[in-house]
Short mmCIF file of C-alpha atoms in Angstrom, two decimals:
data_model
loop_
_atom_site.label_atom_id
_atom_site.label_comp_id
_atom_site.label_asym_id
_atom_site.label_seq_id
_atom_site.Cartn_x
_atom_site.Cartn_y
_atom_site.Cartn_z
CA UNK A 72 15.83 -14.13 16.51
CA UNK A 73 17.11 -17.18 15.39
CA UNK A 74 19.61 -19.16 16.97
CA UNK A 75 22.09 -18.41 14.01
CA UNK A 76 21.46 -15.19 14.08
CA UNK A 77 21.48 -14.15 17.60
CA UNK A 78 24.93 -12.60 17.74
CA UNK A 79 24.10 -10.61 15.06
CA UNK A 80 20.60 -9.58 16.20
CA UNK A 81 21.56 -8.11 18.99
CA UNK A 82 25.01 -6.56 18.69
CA UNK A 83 25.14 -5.19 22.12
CA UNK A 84 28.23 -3.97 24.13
CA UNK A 85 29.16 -6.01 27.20
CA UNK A 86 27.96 -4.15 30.15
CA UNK A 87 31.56 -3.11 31.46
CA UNK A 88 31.94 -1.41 28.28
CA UNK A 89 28.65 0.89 28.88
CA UNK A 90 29.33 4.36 28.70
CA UNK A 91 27.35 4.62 31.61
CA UNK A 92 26.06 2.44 34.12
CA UNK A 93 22.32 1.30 33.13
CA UNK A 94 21.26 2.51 36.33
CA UNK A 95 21.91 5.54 35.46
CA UNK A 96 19.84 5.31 32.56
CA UNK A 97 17.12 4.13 33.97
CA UNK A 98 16.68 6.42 36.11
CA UNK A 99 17.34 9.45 33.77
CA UNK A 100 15.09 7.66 31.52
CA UNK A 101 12.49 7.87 34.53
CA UNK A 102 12.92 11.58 35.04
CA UNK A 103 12.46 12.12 31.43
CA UNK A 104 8.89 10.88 31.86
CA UNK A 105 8.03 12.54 34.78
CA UNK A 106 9.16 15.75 33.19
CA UNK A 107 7.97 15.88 30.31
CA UNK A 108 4.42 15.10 32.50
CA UNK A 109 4.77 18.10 34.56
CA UNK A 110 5.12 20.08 31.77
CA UNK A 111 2.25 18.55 29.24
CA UNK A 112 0.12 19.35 32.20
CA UNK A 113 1.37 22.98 32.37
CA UNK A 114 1.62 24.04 28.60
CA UNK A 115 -0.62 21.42 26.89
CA UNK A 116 -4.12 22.84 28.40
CA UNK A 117 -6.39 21.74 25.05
CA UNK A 118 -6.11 18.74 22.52
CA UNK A 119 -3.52 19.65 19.60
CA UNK A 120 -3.16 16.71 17.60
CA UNK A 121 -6.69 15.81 17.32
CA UNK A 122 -8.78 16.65 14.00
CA UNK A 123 -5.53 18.18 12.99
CA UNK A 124 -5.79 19.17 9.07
CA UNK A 125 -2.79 18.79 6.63
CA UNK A 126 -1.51 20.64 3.84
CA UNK A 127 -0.80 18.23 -0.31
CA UNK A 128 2.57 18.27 -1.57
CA UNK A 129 2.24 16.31 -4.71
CA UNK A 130 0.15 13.90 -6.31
CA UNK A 131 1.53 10.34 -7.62
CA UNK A 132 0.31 9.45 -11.23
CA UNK A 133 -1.45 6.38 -11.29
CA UNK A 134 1.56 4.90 -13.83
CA UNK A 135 3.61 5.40 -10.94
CA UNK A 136 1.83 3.10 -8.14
CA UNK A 137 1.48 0.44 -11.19
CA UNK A 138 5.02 0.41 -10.85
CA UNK A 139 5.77 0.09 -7.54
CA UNK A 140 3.45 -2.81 -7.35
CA UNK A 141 4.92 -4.62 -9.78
CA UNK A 142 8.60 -4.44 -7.91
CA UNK A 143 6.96 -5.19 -5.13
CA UNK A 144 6.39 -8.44 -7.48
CA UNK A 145 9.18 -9.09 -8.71
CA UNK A 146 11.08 -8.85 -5.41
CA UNK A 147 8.89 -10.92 -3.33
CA UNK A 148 9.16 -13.63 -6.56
CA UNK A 149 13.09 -13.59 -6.27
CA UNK A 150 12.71 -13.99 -2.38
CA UNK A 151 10.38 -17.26 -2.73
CA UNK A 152 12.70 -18.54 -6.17
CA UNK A 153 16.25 -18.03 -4.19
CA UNK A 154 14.61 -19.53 -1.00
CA UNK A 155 13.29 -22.85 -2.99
CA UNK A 156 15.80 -23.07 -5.54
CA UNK A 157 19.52 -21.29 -3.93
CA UNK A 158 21.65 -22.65 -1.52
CA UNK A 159 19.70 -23.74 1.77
CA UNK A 160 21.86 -21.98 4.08
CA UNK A 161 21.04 -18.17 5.53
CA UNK A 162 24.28 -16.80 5.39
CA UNK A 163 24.30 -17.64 1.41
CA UNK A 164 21.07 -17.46 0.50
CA UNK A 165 18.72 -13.98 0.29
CA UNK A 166 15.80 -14.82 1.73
CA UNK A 167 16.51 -14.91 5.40
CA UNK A 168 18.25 -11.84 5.23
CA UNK A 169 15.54 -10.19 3.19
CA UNK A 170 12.30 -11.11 5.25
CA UNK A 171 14.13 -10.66 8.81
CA UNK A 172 16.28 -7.50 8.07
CA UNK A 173 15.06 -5.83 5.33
CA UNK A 174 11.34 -6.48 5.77
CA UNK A 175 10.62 -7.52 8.86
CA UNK A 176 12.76 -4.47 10.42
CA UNK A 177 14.13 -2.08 7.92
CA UNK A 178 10.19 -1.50 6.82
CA UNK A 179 8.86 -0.11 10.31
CA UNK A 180 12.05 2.12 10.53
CA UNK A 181 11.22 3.56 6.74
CA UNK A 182 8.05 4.12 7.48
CA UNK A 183 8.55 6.09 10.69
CA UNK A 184 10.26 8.97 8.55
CA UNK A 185 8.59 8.16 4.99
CA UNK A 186 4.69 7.42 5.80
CA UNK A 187 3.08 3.69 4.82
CA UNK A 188 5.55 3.31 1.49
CA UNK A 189 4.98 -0.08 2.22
CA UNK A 190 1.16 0.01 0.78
CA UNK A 191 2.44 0.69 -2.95
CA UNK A 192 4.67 -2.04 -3.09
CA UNK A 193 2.65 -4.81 -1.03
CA UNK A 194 3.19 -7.63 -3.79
CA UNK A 195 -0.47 -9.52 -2.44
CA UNK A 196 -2.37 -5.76 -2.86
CA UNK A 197 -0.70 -5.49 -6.31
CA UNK A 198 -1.79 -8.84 -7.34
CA UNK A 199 -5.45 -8.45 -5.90
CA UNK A 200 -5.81 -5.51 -7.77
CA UNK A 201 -4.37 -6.83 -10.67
CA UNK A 202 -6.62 -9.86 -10.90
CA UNK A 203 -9.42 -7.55 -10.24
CA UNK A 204 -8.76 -5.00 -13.37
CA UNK A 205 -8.05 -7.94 -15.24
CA UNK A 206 -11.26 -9.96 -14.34
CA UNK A 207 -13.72 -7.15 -14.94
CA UNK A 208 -12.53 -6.68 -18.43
CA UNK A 209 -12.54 -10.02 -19.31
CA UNK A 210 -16.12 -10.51 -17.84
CA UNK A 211 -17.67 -7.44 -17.16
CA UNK A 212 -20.56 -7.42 -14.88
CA UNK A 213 -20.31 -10.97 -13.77
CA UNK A 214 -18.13 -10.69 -10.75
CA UNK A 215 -19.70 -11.66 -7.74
CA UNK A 216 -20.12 -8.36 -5.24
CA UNK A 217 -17.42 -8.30 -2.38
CA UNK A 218 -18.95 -9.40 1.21
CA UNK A 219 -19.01 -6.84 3.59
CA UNK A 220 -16.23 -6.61 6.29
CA UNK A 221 -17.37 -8.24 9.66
CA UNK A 222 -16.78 -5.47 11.92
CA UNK A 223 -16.49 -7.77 14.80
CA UNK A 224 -13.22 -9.68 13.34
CA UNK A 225 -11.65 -6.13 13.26
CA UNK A 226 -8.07 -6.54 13.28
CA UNK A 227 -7.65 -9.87 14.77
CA UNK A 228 -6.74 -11.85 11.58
CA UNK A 229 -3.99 -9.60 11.22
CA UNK A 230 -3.08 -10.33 14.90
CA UNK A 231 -3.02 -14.60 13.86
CA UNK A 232 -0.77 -12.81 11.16
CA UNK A 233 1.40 -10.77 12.83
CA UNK A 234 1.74 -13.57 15.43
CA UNK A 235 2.00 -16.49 13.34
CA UNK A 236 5.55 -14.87 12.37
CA UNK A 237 7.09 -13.99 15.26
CA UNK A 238 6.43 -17.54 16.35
CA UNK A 239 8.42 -18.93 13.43
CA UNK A 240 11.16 -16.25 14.04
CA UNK A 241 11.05 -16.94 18.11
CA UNK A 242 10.20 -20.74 18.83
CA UNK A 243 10.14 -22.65 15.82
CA UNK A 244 13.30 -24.49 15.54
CA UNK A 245 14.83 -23.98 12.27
CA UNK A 246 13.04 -20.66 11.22
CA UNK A 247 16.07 -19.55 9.17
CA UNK A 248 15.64 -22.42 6.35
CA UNK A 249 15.06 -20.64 3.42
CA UNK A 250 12.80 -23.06 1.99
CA UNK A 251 10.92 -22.55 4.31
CA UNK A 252 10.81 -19.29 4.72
CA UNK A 253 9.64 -19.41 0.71
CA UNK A 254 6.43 -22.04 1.18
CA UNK A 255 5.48 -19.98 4.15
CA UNK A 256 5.52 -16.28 2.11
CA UNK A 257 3.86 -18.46 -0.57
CA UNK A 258 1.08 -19.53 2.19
CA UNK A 259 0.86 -16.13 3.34
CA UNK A 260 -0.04 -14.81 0.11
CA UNK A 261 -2.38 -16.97 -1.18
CA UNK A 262 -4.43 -16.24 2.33
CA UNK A 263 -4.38 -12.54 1.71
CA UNK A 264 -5.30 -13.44 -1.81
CA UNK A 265 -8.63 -15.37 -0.39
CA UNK A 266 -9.19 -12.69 1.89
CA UNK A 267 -9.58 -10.24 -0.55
CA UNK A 268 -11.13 -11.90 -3.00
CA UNK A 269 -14.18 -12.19 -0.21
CA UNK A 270 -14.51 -8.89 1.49
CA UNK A 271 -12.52 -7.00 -1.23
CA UNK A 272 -8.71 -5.71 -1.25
CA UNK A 273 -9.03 -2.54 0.34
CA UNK A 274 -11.64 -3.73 3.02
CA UNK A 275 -8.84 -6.66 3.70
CA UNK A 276 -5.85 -5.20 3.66
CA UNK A 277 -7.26 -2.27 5.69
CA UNK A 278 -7.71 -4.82 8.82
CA UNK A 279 -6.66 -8.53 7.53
CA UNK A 280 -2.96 -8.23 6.28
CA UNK A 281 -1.09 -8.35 9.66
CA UNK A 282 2.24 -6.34 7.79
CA UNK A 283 0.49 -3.99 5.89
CA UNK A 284 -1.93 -3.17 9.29
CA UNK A 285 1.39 -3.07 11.07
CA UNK A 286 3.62 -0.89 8.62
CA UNK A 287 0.76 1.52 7.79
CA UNK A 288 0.68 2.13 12.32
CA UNK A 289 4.02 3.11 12.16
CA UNK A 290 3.24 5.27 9.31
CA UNK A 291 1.19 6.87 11.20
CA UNK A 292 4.49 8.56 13.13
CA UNK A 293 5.72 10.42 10.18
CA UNK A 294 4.63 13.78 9.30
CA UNK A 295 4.20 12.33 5.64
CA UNK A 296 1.14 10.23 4.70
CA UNK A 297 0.63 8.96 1.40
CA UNK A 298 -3.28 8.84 0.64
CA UNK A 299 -5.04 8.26 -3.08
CA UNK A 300 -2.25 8.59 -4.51
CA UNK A 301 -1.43 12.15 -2.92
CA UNK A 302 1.21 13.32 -0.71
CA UNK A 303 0.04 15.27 2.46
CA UNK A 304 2.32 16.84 5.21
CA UNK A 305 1.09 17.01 9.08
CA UNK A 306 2.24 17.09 12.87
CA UNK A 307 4.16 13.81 13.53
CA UNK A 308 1.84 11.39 15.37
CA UNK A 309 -1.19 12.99 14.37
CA UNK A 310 -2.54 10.62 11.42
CA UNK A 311 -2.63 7.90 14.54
CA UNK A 312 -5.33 9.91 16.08
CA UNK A 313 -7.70 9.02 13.12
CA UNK A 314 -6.85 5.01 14.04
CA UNK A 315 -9.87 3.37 13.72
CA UNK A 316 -11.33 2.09 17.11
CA UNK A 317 -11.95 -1.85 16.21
CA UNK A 318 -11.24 -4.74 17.80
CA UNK A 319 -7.61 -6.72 18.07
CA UNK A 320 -5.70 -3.31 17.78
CA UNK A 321 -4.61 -3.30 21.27
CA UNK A 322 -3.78 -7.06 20.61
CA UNK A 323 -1.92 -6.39 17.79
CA UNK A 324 0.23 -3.91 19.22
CA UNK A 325 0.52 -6.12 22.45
CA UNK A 326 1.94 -8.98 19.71
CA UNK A 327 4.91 -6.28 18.65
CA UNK A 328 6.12 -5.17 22.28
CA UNK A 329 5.93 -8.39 23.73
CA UNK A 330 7.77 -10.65 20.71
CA UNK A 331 10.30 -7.93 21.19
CA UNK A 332 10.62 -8.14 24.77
CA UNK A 333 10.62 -11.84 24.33
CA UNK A 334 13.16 -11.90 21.97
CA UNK A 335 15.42 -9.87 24.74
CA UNK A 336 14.33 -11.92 28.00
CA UNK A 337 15.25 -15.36 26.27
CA UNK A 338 18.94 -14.49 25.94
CA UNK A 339 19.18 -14.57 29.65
CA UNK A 340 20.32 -17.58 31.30
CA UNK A 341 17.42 -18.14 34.06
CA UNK A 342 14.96 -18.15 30.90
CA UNK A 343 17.43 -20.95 29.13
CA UNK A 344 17.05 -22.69 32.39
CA UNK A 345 13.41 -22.43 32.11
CA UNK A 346 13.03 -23.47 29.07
CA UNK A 347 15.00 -26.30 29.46
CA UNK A 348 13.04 -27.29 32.42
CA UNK A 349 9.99 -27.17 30.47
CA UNK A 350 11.65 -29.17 27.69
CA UNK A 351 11.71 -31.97 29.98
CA UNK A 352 8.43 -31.90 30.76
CA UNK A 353 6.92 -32.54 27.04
CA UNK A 354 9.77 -34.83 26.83
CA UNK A 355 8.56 -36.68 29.99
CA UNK A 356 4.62 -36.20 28.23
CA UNK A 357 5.71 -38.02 24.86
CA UNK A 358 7.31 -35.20 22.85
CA UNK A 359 10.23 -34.97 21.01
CA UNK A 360 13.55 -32.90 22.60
CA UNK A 361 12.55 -29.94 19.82
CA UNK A 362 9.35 -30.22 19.76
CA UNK A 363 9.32 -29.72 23.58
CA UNK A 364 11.91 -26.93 23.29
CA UNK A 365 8.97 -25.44 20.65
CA UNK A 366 6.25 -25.77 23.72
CA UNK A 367 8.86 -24.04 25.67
CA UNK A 368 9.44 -20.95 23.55
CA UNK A 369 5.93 -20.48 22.33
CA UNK A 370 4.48 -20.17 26.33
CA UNK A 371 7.34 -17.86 27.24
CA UNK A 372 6.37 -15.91 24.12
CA UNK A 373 2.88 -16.00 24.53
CA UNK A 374 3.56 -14.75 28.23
CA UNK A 375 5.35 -11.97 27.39
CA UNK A 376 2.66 -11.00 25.23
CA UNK A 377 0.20 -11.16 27.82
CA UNK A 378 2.27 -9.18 30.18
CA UNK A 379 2.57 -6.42 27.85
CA UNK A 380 -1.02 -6.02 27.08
CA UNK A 381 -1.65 -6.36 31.35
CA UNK A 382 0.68 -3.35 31.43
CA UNK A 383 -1.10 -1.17 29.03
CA UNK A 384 -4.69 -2.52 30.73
CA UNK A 385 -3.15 -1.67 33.96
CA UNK A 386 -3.19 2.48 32.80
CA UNK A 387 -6.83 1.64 31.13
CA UNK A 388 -8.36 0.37 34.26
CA UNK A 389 -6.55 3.19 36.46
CA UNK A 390 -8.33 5.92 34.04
CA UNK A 391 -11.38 4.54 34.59
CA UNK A 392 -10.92 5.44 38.61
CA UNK A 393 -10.72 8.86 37.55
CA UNK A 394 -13.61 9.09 35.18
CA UNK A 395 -15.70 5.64 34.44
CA UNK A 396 -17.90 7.00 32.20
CA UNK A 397 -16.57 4.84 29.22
CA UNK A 398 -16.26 1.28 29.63
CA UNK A 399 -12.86 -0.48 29.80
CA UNK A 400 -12.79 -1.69 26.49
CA UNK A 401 -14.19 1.18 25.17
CA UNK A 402 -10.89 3.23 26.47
CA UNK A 403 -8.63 0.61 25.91
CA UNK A 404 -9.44 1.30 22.13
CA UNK A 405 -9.55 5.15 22.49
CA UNK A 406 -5.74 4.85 23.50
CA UNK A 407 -4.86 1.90 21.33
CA UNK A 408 -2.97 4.63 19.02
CA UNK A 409 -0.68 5.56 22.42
CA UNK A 410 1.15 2.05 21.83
CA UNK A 411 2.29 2.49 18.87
CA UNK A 412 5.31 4.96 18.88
CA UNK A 413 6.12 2.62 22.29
CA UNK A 414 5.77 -0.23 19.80
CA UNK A 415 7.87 1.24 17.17
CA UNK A 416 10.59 2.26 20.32
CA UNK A 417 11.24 -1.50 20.89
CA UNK A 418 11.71 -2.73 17.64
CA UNK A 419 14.32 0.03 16.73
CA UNK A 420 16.20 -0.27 20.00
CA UNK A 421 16.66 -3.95 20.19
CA UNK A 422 17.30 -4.78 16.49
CA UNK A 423 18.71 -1.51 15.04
CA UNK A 424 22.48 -3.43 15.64
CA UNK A 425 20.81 -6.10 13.45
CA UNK A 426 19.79 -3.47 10.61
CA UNK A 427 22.78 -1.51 11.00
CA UNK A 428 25.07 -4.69 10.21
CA UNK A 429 23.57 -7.71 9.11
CA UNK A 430 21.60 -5.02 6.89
CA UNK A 431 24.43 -4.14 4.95
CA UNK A 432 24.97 -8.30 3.52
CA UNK A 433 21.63 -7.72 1.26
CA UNK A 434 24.52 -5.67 -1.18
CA UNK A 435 26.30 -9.08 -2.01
CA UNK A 436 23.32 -11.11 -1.37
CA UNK A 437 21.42 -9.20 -4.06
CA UNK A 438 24.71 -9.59 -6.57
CA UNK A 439 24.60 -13.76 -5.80
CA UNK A 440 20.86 -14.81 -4.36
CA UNK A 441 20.34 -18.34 -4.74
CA UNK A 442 24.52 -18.85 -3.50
CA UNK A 443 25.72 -20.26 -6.70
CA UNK A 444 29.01 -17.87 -7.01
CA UNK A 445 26.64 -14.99 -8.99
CA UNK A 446 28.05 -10.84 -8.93
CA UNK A 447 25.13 -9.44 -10.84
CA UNK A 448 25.39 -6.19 -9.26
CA UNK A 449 29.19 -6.49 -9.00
CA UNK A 450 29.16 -6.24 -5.03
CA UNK A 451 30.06 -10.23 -4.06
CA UNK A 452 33.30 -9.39 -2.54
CA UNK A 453 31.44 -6.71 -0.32
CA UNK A 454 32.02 -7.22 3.17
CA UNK A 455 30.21 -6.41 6.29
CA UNK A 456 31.51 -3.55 8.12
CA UNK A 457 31.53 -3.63 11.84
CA UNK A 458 33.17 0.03 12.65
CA UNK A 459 29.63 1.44 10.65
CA UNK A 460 28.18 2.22 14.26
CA UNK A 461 30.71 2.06 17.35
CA UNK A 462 29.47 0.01 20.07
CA UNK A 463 28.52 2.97 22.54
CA UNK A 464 26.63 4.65 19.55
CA UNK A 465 24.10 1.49 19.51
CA UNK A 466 23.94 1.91 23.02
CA UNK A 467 22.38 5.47 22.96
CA UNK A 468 20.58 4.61 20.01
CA UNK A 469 18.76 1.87 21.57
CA UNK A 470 18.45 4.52 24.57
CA UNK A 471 17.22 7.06 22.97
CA UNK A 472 14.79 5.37 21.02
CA UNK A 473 12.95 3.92 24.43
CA UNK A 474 12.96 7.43 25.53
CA UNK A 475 11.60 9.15 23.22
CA UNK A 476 9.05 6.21 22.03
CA UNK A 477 7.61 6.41 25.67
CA UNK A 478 7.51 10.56 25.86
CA UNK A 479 5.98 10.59 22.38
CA UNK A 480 3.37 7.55 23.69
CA UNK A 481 2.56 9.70 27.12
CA UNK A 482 1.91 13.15 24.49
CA UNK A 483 -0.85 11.22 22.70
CA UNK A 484 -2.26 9.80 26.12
CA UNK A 485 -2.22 13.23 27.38
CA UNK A 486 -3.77 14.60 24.24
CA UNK A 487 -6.42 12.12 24.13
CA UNK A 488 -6.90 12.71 27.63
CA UNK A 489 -7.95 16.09 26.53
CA UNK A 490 -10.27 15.44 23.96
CA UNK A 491 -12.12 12.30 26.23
CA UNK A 492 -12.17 13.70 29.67
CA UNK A 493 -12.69 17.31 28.43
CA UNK A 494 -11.47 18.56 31.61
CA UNK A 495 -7.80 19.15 32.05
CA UNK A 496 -7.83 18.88 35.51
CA UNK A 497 -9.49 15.24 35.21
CA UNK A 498 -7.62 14.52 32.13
CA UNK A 499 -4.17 14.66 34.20
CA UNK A 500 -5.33 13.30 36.91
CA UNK A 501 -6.42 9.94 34.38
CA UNK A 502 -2.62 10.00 33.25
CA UNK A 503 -1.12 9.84 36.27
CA UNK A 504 -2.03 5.82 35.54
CA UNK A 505 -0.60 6.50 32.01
CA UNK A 506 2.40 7.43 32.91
CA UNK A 507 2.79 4.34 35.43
CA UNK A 508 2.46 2.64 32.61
CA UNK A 509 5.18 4.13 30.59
CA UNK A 510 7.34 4.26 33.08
CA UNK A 511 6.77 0.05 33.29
CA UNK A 512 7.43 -0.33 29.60
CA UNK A 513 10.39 1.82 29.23
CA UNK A 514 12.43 0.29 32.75
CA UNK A 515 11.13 -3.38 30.77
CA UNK A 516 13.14 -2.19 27.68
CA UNK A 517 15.94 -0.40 29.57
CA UNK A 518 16.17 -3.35 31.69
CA UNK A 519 16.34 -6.06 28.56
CA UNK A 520 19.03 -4.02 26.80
CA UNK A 521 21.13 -4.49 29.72
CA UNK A 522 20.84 -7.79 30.63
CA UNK A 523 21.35 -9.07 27.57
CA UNK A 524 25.13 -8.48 28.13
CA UNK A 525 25.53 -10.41 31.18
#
């Protein structure tokens, strides 16, 4: 996060304070795996979750998603108006708190319980479609027809995306200037707008937005999934077994975990040391002290990245030595969908401090959003409320969260397993890798929660 925000990003305990020693956790969090293993191989013998069939709940008149589209307008207009025209400071102005609480975190967790909510209010989908009713009725028949898709980009412009903003949150310098936070949603936009207007919005958003590709994953967790304007109800984790096998999804995913990770491993002081070594370096090469602390942060970023896609490649190639009768890259994309409750897991456990607090200052930032002394909503003397969460409630929050993101990750391996090895005998012996792998990720998470309070 940045630098301003830190302290509130992170909110965790100091490690005396731990209710228990993170050892102890770890461990527990270890067993928990191994478990839960044991018994997916005793009393989950077939696929479950595969082809699995819901039941509608309700349909959404069409007035209804007209609406959400336009508030999903007219909030990401105030965003980019207070950004450019309030108060250039974060703690005054809405925008930061907006895009990196609201959006960039309190989105994902929404959508965990609630389904892809995001895709009705997506302010660049509302205003492609918009253009697009408009534009036939104005002149019918002489729009151009969209280009087809190339299947080979897949999702990797929504990787550049995706990545493009945690690099301004992690390793550009002064990411928390609201102005230019504003230019840069502006940017966004208008490239989503292109996009769509070439291969069409559906076909763009379905694989080019990085958020929307990202929010509509998570989605994928909750047992509700919104779909043509209908409401279905199904397993948990079972729409992410209709994920689309394309290229950059394992990329994508590897972009979440590791700009998380990242985001934990530079609060330690051997990375600061790094960094600063590094610093000199570009300094000693002709670059400026930030620009070289920019090099810095964007190679330990990209690293981390890189590590966390190794990890998951790690369980892809070990399934292979069990079965090779799909090609690496073939079964890297068959268990793409496994990352994404693991995905989810990190996000929740390292910022759900930052939601839970720095959450609650969009109530008075909302009354006064440029910082000019506003109370449109009455709430500018609200105050931020620290007691909300006790510190050893974040603690097993954060704790919980890895644990369960990992078992729920190893269920869909196994299940997949199933329904690609056929055998069950082979299929658990293929996720013995698997759960090597989660084991990896979740002592990585445990192990950045805890040192981030020494």
């Amino acid at each position: 996060m940045n630098p301003l925000l830190v302290p509130l990003a992170h909110g965790i305990v100091g490690r005396e304070d731990l209710p228990i020693e993170p050892w102890v956790f770890g461990w527990a969090a270890a067993s928990v795996l191994v478990i839960s293993f044991v018994a997916l191989a005793i009393v989950w013998p077939s696929p479950r979750l595969e082809h699995t069939t819901g039941w509608r709940v309700l349909g959404v008149p069409r007035i209804v998603e007209v609406l959400c589209g336009l508030i999903g307008i007219a909030l990401f207009g105030v965003v980019v108006w207070a950004g450019l025209a309030g108060a250039q400071s974060q703690t005054a102005n809405l925008a930061p708190t907006f895009i990196f609480v609201l959006f960039w975190v309190g989105i994902p967790v929404f959508s965990a319980f609630f389904g892809d909510v995001f895709r009705a209010f997506n302010p660049w989908r509302a205003l492609g479609r918009g253009a697009g009713w408009i534009a036939k009725r104005v002149a019918p028949g002489s729009l151009p027809e969209a280009l087809p898709y190339p299947e080979r980009l897949g999702r990797w412009p929504a990787v550049l995306g995706l990545f493009g903003f945690v690099w301004l949150e992690l390793a550009y310098a002064t990411p928390q200037d609201p102005s230019t936070l504003a230019v840069l949603a502006l940017v966004y936009a208008a490239i989503q707008l292109v996009g769509m207007s070439l291969y069409g919005v559906d076909a763009w958003e379905r694989d080019g937005d990085g958020f929307g590709v990202y929010f509509r994953l998570v989605g994928g967790i909750s047992p509700l999934r919104w779909h043509d304007r209908q409401l279905f109800v199904r397993p948990p984790l079972s729409a992410l077994t209709e994920l689309r096998r394309v290229p950059g999804t394992v990329a994508l995913l590897a972009v979440i975990i590791g700009s998380t990770s990242f985001d934990g491993m530079r609060e330690n002081q051997w990375w600061t040391d790094l960094a600063l070594d590094i610093q000199g370096v570009a300094e000693d090469a002709g670059l400026s002290a930030t620009t070289g602390l920019e090099v810095a942060y964007t190679l330990g970023l990209i690293g981390v990245i890189c590590i966390a896609a190794l990890l998951f490649w790690f369980g892809v190639q070990g399934m292979r030595t069990v079965d090779d009768t799909y090609p690496a890259r073939d079964l890297a994309r068959r268990f793409a969908h496994t990352l994404v409750p693991i995905a989810f897991a990190y996000v929740l456990a390292h910022y759900f401090s930052f939601l839970a607090y720095q959450g609650q200052a969009a109530a008075f930032l909302a009354s006064d959003p440029l910082g000019r002394g506003w109370d449109v909503f009455g709430t500018t003397d609200n105050t931020i409320d620290y007691t909300v969460v006790s510190a050893n409630g974040i603690w097993y929050v954060q704790v919980g969260a890895l644990v369960v993101g990992h078992v729920a990750g190893l269920v869909m391996a196994h299940d997949r397993a199933l329904a690609v090895f056929e055998d069950p005998k082979r299929a658990t012996r293929s996720q013995y890798w698997m759960l090597a792998t989660m084991v990896a990720f979740t002592s990585l998470g445990l192990w950045l929660l805890s040192s981030l309070s020494r």
